[in-house]
Coordinates of C-alpha atoms in Angstrom, one line a residue:
Chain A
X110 CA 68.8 88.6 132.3
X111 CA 67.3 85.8 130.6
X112 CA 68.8 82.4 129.0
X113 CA 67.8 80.8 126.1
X114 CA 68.5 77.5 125.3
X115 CA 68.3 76.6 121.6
X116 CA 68.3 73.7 119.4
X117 CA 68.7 73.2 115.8
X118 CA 68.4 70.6 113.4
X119 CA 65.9 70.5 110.8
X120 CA 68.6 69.6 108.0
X121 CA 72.0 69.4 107.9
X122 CA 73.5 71.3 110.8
X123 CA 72.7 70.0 114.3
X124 CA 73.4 72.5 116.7
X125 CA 72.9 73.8 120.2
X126 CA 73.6 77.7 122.0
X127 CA 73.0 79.8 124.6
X128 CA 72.3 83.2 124.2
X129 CA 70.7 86.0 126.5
X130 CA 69.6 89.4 125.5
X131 CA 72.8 90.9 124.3
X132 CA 75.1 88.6 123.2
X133 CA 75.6 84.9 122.1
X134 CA 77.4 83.1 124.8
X135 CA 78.2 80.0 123.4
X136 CA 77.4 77.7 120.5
X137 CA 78.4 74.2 119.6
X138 CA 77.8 72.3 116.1
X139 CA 78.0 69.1 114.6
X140 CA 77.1 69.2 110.9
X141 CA 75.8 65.9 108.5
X142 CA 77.9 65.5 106.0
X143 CA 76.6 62.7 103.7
X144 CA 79.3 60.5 102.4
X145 CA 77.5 60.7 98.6
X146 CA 74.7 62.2 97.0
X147 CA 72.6 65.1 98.8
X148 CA 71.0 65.2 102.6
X149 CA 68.9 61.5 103.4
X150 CA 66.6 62.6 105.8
X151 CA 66.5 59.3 107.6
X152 CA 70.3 59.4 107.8
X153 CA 70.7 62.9 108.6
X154 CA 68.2 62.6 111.8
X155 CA 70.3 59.5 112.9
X156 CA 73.3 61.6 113.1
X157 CA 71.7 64.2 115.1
X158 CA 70.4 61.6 117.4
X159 CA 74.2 60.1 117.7
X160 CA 75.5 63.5 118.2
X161 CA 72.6 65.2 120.5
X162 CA 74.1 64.4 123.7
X163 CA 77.6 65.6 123.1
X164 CA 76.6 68.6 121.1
X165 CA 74.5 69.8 124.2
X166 CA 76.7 68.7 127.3
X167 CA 79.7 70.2 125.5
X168 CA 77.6 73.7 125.1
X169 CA 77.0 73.2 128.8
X170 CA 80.9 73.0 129.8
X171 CA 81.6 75.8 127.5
X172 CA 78.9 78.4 129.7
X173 CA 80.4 76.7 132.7
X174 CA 84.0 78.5 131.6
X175 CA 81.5 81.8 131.0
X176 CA 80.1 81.2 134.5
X177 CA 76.5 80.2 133.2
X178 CA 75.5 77.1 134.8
X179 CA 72.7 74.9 133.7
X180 CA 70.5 76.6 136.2
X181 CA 70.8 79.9 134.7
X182 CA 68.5 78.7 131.5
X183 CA 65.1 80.4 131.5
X184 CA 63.5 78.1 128.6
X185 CA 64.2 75.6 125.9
X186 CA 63.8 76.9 122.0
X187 CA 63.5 73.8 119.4
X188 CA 62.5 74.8 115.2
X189 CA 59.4 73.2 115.0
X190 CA 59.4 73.4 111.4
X191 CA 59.8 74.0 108.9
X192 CA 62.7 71.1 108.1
X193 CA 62.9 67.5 107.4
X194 CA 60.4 65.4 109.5
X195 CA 62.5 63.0 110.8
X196 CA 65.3 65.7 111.8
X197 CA 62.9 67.6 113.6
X198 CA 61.4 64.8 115.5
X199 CA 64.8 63.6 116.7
X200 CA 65.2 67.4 118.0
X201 CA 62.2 68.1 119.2
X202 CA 62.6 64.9 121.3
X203 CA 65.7 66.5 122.8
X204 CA 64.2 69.8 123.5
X205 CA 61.2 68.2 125.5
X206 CA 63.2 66.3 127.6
X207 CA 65.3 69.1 128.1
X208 CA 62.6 71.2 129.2
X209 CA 61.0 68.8 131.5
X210 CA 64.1 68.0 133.0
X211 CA 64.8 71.8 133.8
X212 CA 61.4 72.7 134.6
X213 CA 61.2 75.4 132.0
X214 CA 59.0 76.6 129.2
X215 CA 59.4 74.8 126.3
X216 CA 59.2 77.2 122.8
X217 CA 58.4 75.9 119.4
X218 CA 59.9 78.9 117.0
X219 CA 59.3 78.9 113.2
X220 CA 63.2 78.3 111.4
X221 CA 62.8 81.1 108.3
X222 CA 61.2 84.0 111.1
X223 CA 64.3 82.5 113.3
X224 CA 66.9 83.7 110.4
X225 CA 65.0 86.8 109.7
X226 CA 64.8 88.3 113.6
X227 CA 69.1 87.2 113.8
X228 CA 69.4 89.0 111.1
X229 CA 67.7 92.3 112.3
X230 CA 69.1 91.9 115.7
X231 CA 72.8 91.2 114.4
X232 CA 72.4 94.3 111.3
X233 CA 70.8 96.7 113.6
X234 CA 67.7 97.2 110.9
X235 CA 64.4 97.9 111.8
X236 CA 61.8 97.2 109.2
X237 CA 63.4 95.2 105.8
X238 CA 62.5 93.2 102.5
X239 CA 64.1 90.4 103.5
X240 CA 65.5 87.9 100.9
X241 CA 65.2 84.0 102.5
X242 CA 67.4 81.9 100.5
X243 CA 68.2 78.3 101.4
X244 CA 68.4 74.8 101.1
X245 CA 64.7 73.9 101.5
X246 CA 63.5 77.9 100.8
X247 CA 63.4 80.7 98.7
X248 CA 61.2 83.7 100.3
X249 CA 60.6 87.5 99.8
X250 CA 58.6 88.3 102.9
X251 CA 58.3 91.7 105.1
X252 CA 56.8 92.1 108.3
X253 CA 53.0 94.1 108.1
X254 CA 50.3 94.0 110.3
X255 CA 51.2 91.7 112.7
X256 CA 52.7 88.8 110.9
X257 CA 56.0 88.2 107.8
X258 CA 54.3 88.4 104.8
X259 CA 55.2 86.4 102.2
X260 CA 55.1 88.6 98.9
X261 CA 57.4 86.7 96.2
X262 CA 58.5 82.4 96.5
X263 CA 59.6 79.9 94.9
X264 CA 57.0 78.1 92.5
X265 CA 59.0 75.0 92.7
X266 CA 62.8 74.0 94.8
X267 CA 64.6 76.5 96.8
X268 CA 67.4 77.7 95.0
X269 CA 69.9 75.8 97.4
X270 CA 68.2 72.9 96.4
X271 CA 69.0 73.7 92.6
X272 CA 72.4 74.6 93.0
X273 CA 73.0 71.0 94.9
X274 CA 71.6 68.8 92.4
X275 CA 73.4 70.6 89.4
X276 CA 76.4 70.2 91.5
X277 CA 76.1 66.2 92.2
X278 CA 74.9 66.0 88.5
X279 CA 77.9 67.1 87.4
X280 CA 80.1 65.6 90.1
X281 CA 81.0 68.0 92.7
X282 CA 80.3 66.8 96.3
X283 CA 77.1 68.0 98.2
X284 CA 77.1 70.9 99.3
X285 CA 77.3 72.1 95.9
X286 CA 76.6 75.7 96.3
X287 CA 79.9 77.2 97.5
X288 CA 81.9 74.8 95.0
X289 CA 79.5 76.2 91.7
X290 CA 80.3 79.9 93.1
X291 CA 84.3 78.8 93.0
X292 CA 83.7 77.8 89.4
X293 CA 81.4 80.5 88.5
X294 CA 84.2 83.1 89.3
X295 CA 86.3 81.4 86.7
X296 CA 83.6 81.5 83.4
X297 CA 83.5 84.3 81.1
X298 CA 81.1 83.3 78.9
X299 CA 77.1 83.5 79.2
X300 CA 75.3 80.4 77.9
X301 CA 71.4 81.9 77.4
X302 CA 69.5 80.1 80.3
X303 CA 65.8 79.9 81.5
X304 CA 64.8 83.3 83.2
X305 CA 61.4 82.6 85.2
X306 CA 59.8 85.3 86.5
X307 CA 56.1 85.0 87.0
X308 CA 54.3 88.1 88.8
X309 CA 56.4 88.1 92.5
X310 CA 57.0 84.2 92.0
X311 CA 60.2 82.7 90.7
X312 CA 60.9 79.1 89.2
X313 CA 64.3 77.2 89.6
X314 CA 63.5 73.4 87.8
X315 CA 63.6 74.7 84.3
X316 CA 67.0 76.1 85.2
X317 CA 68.7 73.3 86.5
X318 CA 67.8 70.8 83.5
X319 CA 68.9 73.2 81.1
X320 CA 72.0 74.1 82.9
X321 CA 72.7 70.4 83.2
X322 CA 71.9 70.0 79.3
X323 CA 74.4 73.1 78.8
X324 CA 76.9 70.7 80.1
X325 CA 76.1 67.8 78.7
X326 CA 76.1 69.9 75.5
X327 CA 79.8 70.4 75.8
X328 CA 80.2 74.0 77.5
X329 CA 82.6 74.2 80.0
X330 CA 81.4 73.6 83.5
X331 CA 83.2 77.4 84.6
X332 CA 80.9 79.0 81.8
X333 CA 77.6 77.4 83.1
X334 CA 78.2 77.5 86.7
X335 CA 78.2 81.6 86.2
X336 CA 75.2 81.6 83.4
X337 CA 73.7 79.7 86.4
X338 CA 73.8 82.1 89.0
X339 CA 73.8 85.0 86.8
X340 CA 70.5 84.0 86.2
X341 CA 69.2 82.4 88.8
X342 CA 70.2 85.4 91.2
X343 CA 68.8 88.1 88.6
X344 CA 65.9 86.5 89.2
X345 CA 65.9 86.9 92.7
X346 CA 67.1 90.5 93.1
X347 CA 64.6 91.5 90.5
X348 CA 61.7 90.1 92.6
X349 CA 63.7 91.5 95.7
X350 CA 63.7 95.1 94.3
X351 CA 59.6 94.7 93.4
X352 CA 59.2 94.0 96.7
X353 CA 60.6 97.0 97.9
X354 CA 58.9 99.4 95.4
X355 CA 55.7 97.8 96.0
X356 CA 55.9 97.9 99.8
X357 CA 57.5 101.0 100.0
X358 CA 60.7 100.0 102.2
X359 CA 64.3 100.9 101.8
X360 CA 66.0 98.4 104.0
X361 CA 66.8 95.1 102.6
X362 CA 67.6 92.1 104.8
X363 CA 69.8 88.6 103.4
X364 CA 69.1 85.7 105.5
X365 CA 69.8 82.0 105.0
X366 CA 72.3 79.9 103.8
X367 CA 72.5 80.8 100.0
X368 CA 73.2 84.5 101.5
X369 CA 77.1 83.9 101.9
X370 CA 77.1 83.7 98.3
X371 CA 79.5 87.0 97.1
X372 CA 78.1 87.2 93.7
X373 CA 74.3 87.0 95.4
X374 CA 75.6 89.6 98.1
X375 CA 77.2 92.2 95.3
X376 CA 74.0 92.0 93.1
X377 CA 71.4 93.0 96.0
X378 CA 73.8 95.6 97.2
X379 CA 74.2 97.2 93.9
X380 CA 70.4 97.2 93.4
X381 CA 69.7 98.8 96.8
X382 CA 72.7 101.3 96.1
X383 CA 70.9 102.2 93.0
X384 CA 67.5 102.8 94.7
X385 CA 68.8 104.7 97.4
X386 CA 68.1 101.3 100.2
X387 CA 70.2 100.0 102.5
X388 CA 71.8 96.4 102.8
X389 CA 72.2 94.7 105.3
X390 CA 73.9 90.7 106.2
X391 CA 75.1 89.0 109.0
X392 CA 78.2 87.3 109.3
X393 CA 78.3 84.0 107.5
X394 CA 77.8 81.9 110.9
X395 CA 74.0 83.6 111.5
X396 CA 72.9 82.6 107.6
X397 CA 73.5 79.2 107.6
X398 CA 71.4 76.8 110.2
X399 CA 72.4 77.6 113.7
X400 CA 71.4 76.9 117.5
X401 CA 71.8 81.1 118.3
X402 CA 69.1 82.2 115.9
X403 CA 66.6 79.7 117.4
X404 CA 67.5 80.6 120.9
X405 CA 67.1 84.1 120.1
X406 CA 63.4 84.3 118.8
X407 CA 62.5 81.8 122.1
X408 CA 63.7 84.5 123.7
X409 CA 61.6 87.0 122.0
X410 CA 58.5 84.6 122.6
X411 CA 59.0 83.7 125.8
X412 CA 58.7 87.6 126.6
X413 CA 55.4 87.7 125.2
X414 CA 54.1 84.7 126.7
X415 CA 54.4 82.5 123.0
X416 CA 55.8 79.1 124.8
X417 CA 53.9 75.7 123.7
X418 CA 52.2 72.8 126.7
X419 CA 54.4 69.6 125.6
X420 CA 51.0 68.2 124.2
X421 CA 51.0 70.8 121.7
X422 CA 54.4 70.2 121.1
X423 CA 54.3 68.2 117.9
X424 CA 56.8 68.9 114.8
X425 CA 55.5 71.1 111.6
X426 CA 57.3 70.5 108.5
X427 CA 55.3 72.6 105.9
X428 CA 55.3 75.6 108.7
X429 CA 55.0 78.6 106.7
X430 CA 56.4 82.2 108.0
X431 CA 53.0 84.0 107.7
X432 CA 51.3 81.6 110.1
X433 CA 53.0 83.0 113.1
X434 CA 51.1 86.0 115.1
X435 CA 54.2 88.4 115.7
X436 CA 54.0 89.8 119.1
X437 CA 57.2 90.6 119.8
X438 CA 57.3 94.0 117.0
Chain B
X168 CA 57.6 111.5 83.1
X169 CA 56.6 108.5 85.3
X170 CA 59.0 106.4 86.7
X171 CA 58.8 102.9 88.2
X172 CA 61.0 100.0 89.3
X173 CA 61.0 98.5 85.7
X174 CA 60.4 101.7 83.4
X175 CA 60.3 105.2 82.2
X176 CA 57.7 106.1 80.9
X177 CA 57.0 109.6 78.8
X178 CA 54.1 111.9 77.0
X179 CA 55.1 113.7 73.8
X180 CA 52.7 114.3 70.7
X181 CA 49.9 112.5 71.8
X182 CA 52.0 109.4 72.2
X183 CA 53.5 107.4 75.3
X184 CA 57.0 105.9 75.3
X185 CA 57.3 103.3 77.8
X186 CA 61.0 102.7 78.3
X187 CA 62.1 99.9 80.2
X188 CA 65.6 100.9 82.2
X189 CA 68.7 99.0 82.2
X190 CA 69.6 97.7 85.5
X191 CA 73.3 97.3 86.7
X192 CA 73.0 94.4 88.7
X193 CA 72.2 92.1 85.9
X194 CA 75.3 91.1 83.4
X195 CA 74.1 92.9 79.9
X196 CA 73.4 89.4 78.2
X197 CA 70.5 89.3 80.7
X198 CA 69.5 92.5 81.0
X199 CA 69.4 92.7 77.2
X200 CA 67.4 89.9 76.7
X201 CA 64.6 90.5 79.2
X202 CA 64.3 94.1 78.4
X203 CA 63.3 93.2 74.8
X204 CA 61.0 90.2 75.6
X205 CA 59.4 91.7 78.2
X206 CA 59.0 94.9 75.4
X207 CA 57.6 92.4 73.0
X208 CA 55.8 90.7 75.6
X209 CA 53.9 93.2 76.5
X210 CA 53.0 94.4 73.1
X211 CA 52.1 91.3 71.7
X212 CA 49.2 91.0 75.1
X213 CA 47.9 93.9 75.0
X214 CA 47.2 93.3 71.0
X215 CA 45.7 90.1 71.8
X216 CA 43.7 91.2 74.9
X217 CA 42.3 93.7 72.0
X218 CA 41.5 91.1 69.4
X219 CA 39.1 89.2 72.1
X220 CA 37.6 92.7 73.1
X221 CA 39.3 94.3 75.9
X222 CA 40.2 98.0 74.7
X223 CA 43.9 98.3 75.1
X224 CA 45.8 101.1 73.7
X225 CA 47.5 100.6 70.1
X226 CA 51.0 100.3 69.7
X227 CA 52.3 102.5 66.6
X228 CA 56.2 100.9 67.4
X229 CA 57.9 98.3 69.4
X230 CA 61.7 99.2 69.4
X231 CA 64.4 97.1 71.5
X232 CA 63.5 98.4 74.7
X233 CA 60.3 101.2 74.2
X234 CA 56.8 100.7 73.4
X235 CA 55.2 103.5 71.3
X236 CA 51.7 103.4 72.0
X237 CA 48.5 105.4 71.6
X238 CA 47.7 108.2 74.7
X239 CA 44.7 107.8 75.9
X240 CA 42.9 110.7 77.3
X241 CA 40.3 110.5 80.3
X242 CA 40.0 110.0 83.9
X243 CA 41.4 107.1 85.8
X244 CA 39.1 104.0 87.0
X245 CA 40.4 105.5 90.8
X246 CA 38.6 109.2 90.2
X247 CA 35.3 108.1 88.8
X248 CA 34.6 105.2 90.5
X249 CA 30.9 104.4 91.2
X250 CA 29.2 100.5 90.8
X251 CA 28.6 101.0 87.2
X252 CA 31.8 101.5 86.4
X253 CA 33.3 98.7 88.5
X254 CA 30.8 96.3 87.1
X255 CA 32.2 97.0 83.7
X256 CA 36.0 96.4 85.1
X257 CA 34.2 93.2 86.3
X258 CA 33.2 92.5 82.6
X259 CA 36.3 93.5 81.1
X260 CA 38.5 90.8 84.0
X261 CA 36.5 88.2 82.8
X262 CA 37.0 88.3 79.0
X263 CA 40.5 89.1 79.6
X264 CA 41.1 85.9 81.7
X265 CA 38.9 84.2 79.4
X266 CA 41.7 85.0 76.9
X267 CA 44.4 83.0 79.2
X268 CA 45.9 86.4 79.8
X269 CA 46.3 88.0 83.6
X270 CA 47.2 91.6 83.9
X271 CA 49.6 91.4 86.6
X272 CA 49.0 94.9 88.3
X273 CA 45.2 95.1 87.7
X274 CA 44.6 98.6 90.3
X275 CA 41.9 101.2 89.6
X276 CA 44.7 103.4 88.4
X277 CA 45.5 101.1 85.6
X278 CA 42.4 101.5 83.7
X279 CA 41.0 104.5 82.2
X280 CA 37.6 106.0 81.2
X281 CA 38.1 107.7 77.9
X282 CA 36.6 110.9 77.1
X283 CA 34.2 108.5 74.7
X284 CA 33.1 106.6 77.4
X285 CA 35.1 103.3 77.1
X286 CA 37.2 101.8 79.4
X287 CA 41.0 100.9 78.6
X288 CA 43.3 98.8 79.9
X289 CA 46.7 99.9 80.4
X290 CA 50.4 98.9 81.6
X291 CA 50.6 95.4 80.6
X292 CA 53.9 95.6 82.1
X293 CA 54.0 92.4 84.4
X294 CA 50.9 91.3 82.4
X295 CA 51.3 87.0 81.2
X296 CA 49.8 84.3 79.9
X297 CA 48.1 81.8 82.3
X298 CA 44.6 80.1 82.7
X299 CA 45.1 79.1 86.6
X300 CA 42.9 79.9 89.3
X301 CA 45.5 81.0 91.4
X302 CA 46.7 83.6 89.0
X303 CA 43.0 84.9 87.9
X304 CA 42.3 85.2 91.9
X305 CA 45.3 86.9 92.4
X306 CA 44.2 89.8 89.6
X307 CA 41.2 90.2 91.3
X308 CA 42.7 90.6 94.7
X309 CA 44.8 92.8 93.7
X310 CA 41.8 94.9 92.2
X311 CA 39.8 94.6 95.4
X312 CA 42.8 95.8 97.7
X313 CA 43.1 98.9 95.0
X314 CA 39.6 99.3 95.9
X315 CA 40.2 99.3 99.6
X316 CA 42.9 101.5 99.4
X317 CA 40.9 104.3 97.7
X318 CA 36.9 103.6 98.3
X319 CA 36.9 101.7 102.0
X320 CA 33.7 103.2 102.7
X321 CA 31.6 102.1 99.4
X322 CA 34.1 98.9 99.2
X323 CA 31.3 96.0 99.1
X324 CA 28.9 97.9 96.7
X325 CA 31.8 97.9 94.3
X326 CA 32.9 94.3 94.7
X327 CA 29.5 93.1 94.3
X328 CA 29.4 95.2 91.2
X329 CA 32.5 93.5 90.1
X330 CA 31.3 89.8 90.9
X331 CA 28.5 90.8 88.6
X332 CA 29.9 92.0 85.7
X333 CA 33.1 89.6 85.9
X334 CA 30.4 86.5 86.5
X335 CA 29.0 87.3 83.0
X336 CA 31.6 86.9 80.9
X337 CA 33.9 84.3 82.9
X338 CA 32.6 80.7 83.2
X339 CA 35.3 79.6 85.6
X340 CA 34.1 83.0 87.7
X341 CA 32.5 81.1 91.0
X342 CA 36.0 79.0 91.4
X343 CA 38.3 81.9 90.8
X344 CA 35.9 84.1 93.7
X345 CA 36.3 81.7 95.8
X346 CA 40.1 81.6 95.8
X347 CA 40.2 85.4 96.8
X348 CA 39.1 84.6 99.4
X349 CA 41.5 82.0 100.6
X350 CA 44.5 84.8 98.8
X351 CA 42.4 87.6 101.2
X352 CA 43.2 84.6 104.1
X353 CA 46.3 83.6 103.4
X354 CA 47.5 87.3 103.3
X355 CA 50.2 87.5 100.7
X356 CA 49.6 90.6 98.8
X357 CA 48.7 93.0 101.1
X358 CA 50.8 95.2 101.4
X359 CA 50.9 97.9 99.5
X360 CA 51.0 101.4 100.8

């Protein structure tokens, strides 16, 4: 059996677990939650350097009740990107000392490929589309040859990103996303909004002024909250659904936070439904930032030898997905 | 009948109706609205891609969500390929992105060889408008990896053909060649089976 340490915190959520091959034995958080306006970087890595040491001694006295002592870890999994570059330092500090203190390989895993392999390892599905939808990121990618290839992206701001500044434009406390959906199930009425598709790219700036004109314009904020993510997940489940046809896969894969979205979730599953594909999403706890999903791919590195020297240790925060060589598949 | 993610598309009396399908997952406001703009859309490139010389088949109607156009008979690019011929797709690229348009699917199965011996461009379907390198070196990827799929063994012969023909008529053609190859590096759209 091996153990995996893992530690996350390249935004909003710090947070450490332990997992081995078959299950996730224990994972403690401490979210950021700015007191107004979105995520400061500067702010958010302070509060994972306040919380570091409670977040990852409490993890240990939770495996101690399992009966996994701190001896039992095999290596030390940090994101090494991509994220905020003062978050990631703060972690990746951690992580080192961590490893040196063990005496363990240290593993520097890529956070979107993190979300995708939880995802196929929780769903049970072999070879996807996967949709990334975050904060930070929005991603079609599929695996091929040897690496996730990114086929569709944003052009501009991830869609979480959109949703949260409409959201503090018009008020509602960061994070927006899950308060817009809340509205959205309440409007009835679609307000015509920017739909940018261009080839397997997507844009979400020209969205977010006009929705926050549409307000300022007097439409109620139910109405424009659902124009918003009527459109703005068309738009995504339309590129989705390209990438399928032109790949040639019928699996689909959700992964990051903007995933526990239920109007997100119905649209993709209806599209699959109606091309014959099957959708898959894990529970809400493995789409949003957590410790598990990093500990899990170090696992899958360490097996094939993918651990990084501490000189080579430094953080990446424009990492991209396709710059990983996938040995584990 | 053809169908694809986006359309239908049917032969009758000489004639092809390209029918774009309604999708369920999209509230009808939307699906409305992008059905018929990308219907006019497409019509209104592939008339302008004619006006500046690239043979493009003529649209008799545009209805709300079907393009009536001209059939044209002949063999696809993909059948007849030699270096000749690619050189003239070359020729073709380059006064269409000249035009600030990009195809959007541009494969050796979109473009035909008539039985009069010119060569049409067809399914503007995710065809726009846009002058950037990135986009005009994403066409001709797209055309080279078309290539690959079907000609691996005379692949360079044709490319070079291509460089040639697409190097006469596009200005910009040395920048946008050197961005396939960063695309080819980078890896993104590769993937098709």
């Amino acid at each position: 059996m091996v153990v995996i340490l893992g530690l996350e915190g390249t935004a909003w959520n710090l947070s450490a677990a332990l997992v081995t091959e078959d299950r996730v034995i224990h994972e403690v958080e401490s979210p950021y939650r700015p007191l107004h306006g979105g995520i400061h970087p500067r702010e958010a890595a302070q509060h994972h350097a306040a919380e570091l040491k409670r977040v990852v001694s409490q993890l240990i006295e939770k495996a101690q009740d399992a009966r996994f002592s701190i001896c039992d870890i095999d290596g030390v999994a940090f994101s090494q990107g991509p994220g905020l570059g003062p978050c990631l330092r703060t972690v990746a500090t951690a992580a080192r000392a961590l490893a040196l203190a063990l005496n363990v390989p240290l593993i520097g895993v890529n956070h979107c490929i993190a979300h995708i392999e939880i995802g196929r390892w929780r769903c049970g599905t072999e070879d996807p589309v996967v949709l990334y939808v975050s904060g930070a990121n929005s991603q079609v990618l599929t695996y091929h040859t040897g690496r996730y290839r990114i086929i569709g992206e944003t052009l501009d701001i991830g869609i979480g990103n959109a949703l949260d500044k409409f959201a503090r434009y018009v008020g509602l406390k960061h994070p927006g996303g899950p308060k817009v959906e809340e509205l959205a199930a309440q409007g009835t009425r679609y307000i015509h909004l920017p739909y940018v598709v261009k080839g397997m790219d997507f844009s979400f700036t020209g969205l977010t002024t006009a929705a926050k004109d549409a307000v300022d314009a007097g439409n109620s904020l139910a109405d424009v909250c659902y124009s918003f993510q009527e459109t703005a997940f068309a738009m995504l489940t339309e590129v989705t659904e390209r990438a399928m046809a032109y790949c040639g896969k019928d699996e689909m894969l959700l992964a990051g936070g903007v995933g526990a979205n239920r109007r997100l979730q119905q649209m993709l599953h209806t599209m699959c439904t109606d091309r014959g594909a099957r959708f898959f999403v894990p529970e809400s706890k493995y789409l949003k930032d957590n410790g598990a999903m990093i500990a899990y791919l170090g696992l899958l590195q360490l097996r094939t030898g993918q651990t990084l020297p501490i000189e080579d240790s430094a953080v990446r925060p424009n990492f991209r997905p396709d710059e990983v060589e996938v040995k584990w598949r | 009948m053809l169908q694809c993610a986006e359309a239908i598309v049917e032969f009758q009396d000489g004639l092809v109706y390209k029918r774009r399908i309604r999708k369920r997952y999209r509230i009808a406001e939307i699906d409305e609205r992008i059905r018929k703009e990308r219907t006019r859309a497409e019509a209104r490139i592939m008339a302008e891609a004619r006006r500046h010389g690239v043979p493009t088949p003529i649209i008799f109607d545009v209805m709300d969500y079907t393009l009536v156009m001209e059939q044209i008979e002949g063999a696809l690019a993909r059948e007849i390929m030699r270096p000749q011929i690619s050189e003239r797709i070359g020729e073709l690229t380059g006064i269409l992105h000249g035009s600030g348009i990009i195809h959007g699917d541009l494969t050796a199965s979109n473009i035909i060889l008539s039985s009069d011996d010119t060569l049409y461009l067809i399914d503007f379907g995710l065809a726009y408008f846009d002058s950037s390198t990135e986009s005009r070196g994403v066409d001709v990827h797209v055309y080279f990896q078309s290539l690959a799929a079907t000609h691996a063994s005379s692949l360079p012969e044709l490319k070079e053909a291509f460089v040639k023909g697409y190097t006469r008529t596009l200005p910009e053609a040395a920048e946008v060649l050197t961005r396939v190859a960063d695309i080819e590096r980078r890896g993104r759209y590769v993937m098709r089976k």
